[in-house]
Amino acid sequence: MKRATLLLLACTALFAQLDKAEKKEGFKPVLNKSLKGWKGDSRLWKIEKGVLIGSTDGVKISKNTFLISEREYGDFVLRTEFKLRNHNSGIQFRSTEMPEYVVQGLQADIAYDN
């Protein structure tokens, strides 16, 4: 099976909190209270109060960079909430990891203006 990796690009996403209905449906959080099991530029990613925060504020980057799961996923349904401030972002899936936290593959785009 081709590596199915879930990646996140500079978005604020809520993963760690599931309601009773989601638990009953079999949903599981992708993240918990830390970035254990994930790799990426530690200057850009953190978890605060169960929320994943990706930010380039005060950091100069020369290219897109991603937070990459060390886990492989089969078929899945992803539910997320996000918040953006004058930027765009996205969630990569079924992607191939490249050097320096870069990926190539499918992306669900998330944009501030739509």
PDB file of C-alpha atoms in Angstrom, residues 1-98:
ATOM      1  CA  MET A   1       0.000   0.000   0.000  1.00  0.00           C
ATOM      2  CA  LYS A   2       1.303   3.414  -0.939  1.00  0.00           C
ATOM      3  CA  ARG A   3       2.226   5.540   2.044  1.00  0.00           C
ATOM      4  CA  ALA A   4      -0.799   7.586   3.023  1.00  0.00           C
ATOM      5  CA  THR A   5       0.465  10.442   5.119  1.00  0.00           C
ATOM      6  CA  LEU A   6      -1.601  13.207   6.601  1.00  0.00           C
ATOM      7  CA  LEU A   7       0.092  16.586   6.557  1.00  0.00           C
ATOM      8  CA  LEU A   8      -0.924  19.994   7.669  1.00  0.00           C
ATOM      9  CA  LEU A   9       0.211  23.327   6.310  1.00  0.00           C
ATOM     10  CA  ALA A  10       0.146  26.438   8.503  1.00  0.00           C
ATOM     11  CA  CYS A  11      -3.424  26.158   9.703  1.00  0.00           C
ATOM     12  CA  THR A  12      -5.023  26.220  13.096  1.00  0.00           C
ATOM     13  CA  ALA A  13      -6.877  22.950  13.424  1.00  0.00           C
ATOM     14  CA  LEU A  14      -8.803  21.370  16.275  1.00  0.00           C
ATOM     15  CA  PHE A  15      -8.128  17.645  16.529  1.00  0.00           C
ATOM     16  CA  ALA A  16      -7.841  16.660  20.153  1.00  0.00           C
ATOM     17  CA  GLN A  17     -11.439  17.101  21.274  1.00  0.00           C
ATOM     18  CA  LEU A  18     -14.190  14.723  20.207  1.00  0.00           C
ATOM     19  CA  ASP A  19     -17.779  14.900  21.340  1.00  0.00           C
ATOM     20  CA  LYS A  20     -19.735  11.803  22.429  1.00  0.00           C
ATOM     21  CA  ALA A  21     -21.390  11.364  19.020  1.00  0.00           C
ATOM     22  CA  GLU A  22     -18.027  11.434  17.219  1.00  0.00           C
ATOM     23  CA  LYS A  23     -16.583   8.887  19.646  1.00  0.00           C
ATOM     24  CA  LYS A  24     -19.642   6.679  19.123  1.00  0.00           C
ATOM     25  CA  GLU A  25     -19.156   6.921  15.337  1.00  0.00           C
ATOM     26  CA  GLY A  26     -15.592   5.653  15.775  1.00  0.00           C
ATOM     27  CA  PHE A  27     -13.704   8.898  15.202  1.00  0.00           C
ATOM     28  CA  LYS A  28     -10.290   9.160  16.822  1.00  0.00           C
ATOM     29  CA  PRO A  29      -8.169  12.268  17.351  1.00  0.00           C
ATOM     30  CA  VAL A  30      -5.176  12.656  15.046  1.00  0.00           C
ATOM     31  CA  LEU A  31      -3.352  14.765  17.644  1.00  0.00           C
ATOM     32  CA  ASN A  32      -3.345  14.696  21.402  1.00  0.00           C
ATOM     33  CA  LYS A  33      -1.656  17.113  23.776  1.00  0.00           C
ATOM     34  CA  SER A  34       1.740  17.099  22.071  1.00  0.00           C
ATOM     35  CA  LEU A  35       3.388  16.861  18.666  1.00  0.00           C
ATOM     36  CA  LYS A  36       4.692  13.380  19.469  1.00  0.00           C
ATOM     37  CA  GLY A  37       4.445  11.312  16.291  1.00  0.00           C
ATOM     38  CA  TRP A  38       4.740  14.379  14.067  1.00  0.00           C
ATOM     39  CA  LYS A  39       7.721  16.068  12.434  1.00  0.00           C
ATOM     40  CA  GLY A  40       8.118  19.599  11.169  1.00  0.00           C
ATOM     41  CA  ASP A  41       9.910  22.869  11.806  1.00  0.00           C
ATOM     42  CA  SER A  42       9.480  23.358  15.566  1.00  0.00           C
ATOM     43  CA  ARG A  43       9.564  27.159  15.129  1.00  0.00           C
ATOM     44  CA  LEU A  44       6.264  26.966  13.233  1.00  0.00           C
ATOM     45  CA  TRP A  45       4.155  24.400  15.080  1.00  0.00           C
ATOM     46  CA  LYS A  46       2.782  24.101  18.611  1.00  0.00           C
ATOM     47  CA  ILE A  47      -0.243  22.852  20.491  1.00  0.00           C
ATOM     48  CA  GLU A  48      -2.039  25.157  22.919  1.00  0.00           C
ATOM     49  CA  LYS A  49      -5.139  24.054  24.847  1.00  0.00           C
ATOM     50  CA  GLY A  50      -5.660  21.102  22.507  1.00  0.00           C
ATOM     51  CA  VAL A  51      -5.398  23.232  19.369  1.00  0.00           C
ATOM     52  CA  LEU A  52      -2.712  22.827  16.714  1.00  0.00           C
ATOM     53  CA  ILE A  53      -1.246  26.190  15.776  1.00  0.00           C
ATOM     54  CA  GLY A  54       0.882  26.729  12.699  1.00  0.00           C
ATOM     55  CA  SER A  55       2.301  30.215  12.379  1.00  0.00           C
ATOM     56  CA  THR A  56       5.078  31.968  10.476  1.00  0.00           C
ATOM     57  CA  ASP A  57       4.777  35.147  12.565  1.00  0.00           C
ATOM     58  CA  GLY A  58       8.315  36.414  13.180  1.00  0.00           C
ATOM     59  CA  VAL A  59       9.887  33.564  11.186  1.00  0.00           C
ATOM     60  CA  LYS A  60      11.195  33.972   7.650  1.00  0.00           C
ATOM     61  CA  ILE A  61      10.660  30.905   5.498  1.00  0.00           C
ATOM     62  CA  SER A  62      11.797  30.520   1.904  1.00  0.00           C
ATOM     63  CA  LYS A  63       9.281  27.834   0.887  1.00  0.00           C
ATOM     64  CA  ASN A  64       6.164  26.055   2.050  1.00  0.00           C
ATOM     65  CA  THR A  65       6.764  23.732   4.949  1.00  0.00           C
ATOM     66  CA  PHE A  66       4.555  21.092   6.491  1.00  0.00           C
ATOM     67  CA  LEU A  67       3.805  19.241   9.690  1.00  0.00           C
ATOM     68  CA  ILE A  68       4.096  15.567   8.776  1.00  0.00           C
ATOM     69  CA  SER A  69       2.602  12.567  10.540  1.00  0.00           C
ATOM     70  CA  GLU A  70       4.971   9.683  11.215  1.00  0.00           C
ATOM     71  CA  ARG A  71       1.952   7.386  11.020  1.00  0.00           C
ATOM     72  CA  GLU A  72       0.466   5.836   7.886  1.00  0.00           C
ATOM     73  CA  TYR A  73      -3.274   6.024   7.292  1.00  0.00           C
ATOM     74  CA  GLY A  74      -5.608   3.907   5.210  1.00  0.00           C
ATOM     75  CA  ASP A  75      -9.030   5.172   4.192  1.00  0.00           C
ATOM     76  CA  PHE A  76     -10.259   7.915   6.509  1.00  0.00           C
ATOM     77  CA  VAL A  77     -12.771  10.673   7.082  1.00  0.00           C
ATOM     78  CA  LEU A  78     -11.186  13.856   8.405  1.00  0.00           C
ATOM     79  CA  ARG A  79     -13.232  16.404  10.318  1.00  0.00           C
ATOM     80  CA  THR A  80     -11.532  19.608  11.370  1.00  0.00           C
ATOM     81  CA  GLU A  81     -12.153  23.197  12.313  1.00  0.00           C
ATOM     82  CA  PHE A  82      -9.755  25.909  11.242  1.00  0.00           C
ATOM     83  CA  LYS A  83      -9.123  29.588  11.696  1.00  0.00           C
ATOM     84  CA  LEU A  84      -7.067  31.719   9.309  1.00  0.00           C
ATOM     85  CA  ARG A  85      -5.931  35.322   9.375  1.00  0.00           C
ATOM     86  CA  ASN A  86      -5.334  36.825   5.912  1.00  0.00           C
ATOM     87  CA  HIS A  87      -3.576  33.711   4.630  1.00  0.00           C
ATOM     88  CA  ASN A  88      -4.193  30.467   2.859  1.00  0.00           C
ATOM     89  CA  SER A  89      -3.413  26.975   4.009  1.00  0.00           C
ATOM     90  CA  GLY A  90      -4.368  23.405   3.369  1.00  0.00           C
ATOM     91  CA  ILE A  91      -4.312  19.801   4.423  1.00  0.00           C
ATOM     92  CA  GLN A  92      -2.147  17.425   2.420  1.00  0.00           C
ATOM     93  CA  PHE A  93      -3.154  13.772   2.162  1.00  0.00           C
ATOM     94  CA  ARG A  94      -1.961  10.741   0.218  1.00  0.00           C
ATOM     95  CA  SER A  95       1.285  12.651  -0.232  1.00  0.00           C
ATOM     96  CA  THR A  96       4.936  11.761  -0.631  1.00  0.00           C
ATOM     97  CA  GLU A  97       7.407  13.217   1.822  1.00  0.00           C
ATOM     98  CA  MET A  98      10.337  15.130   0.367  1.00  0.00           C
TER      99      MET A  98
END
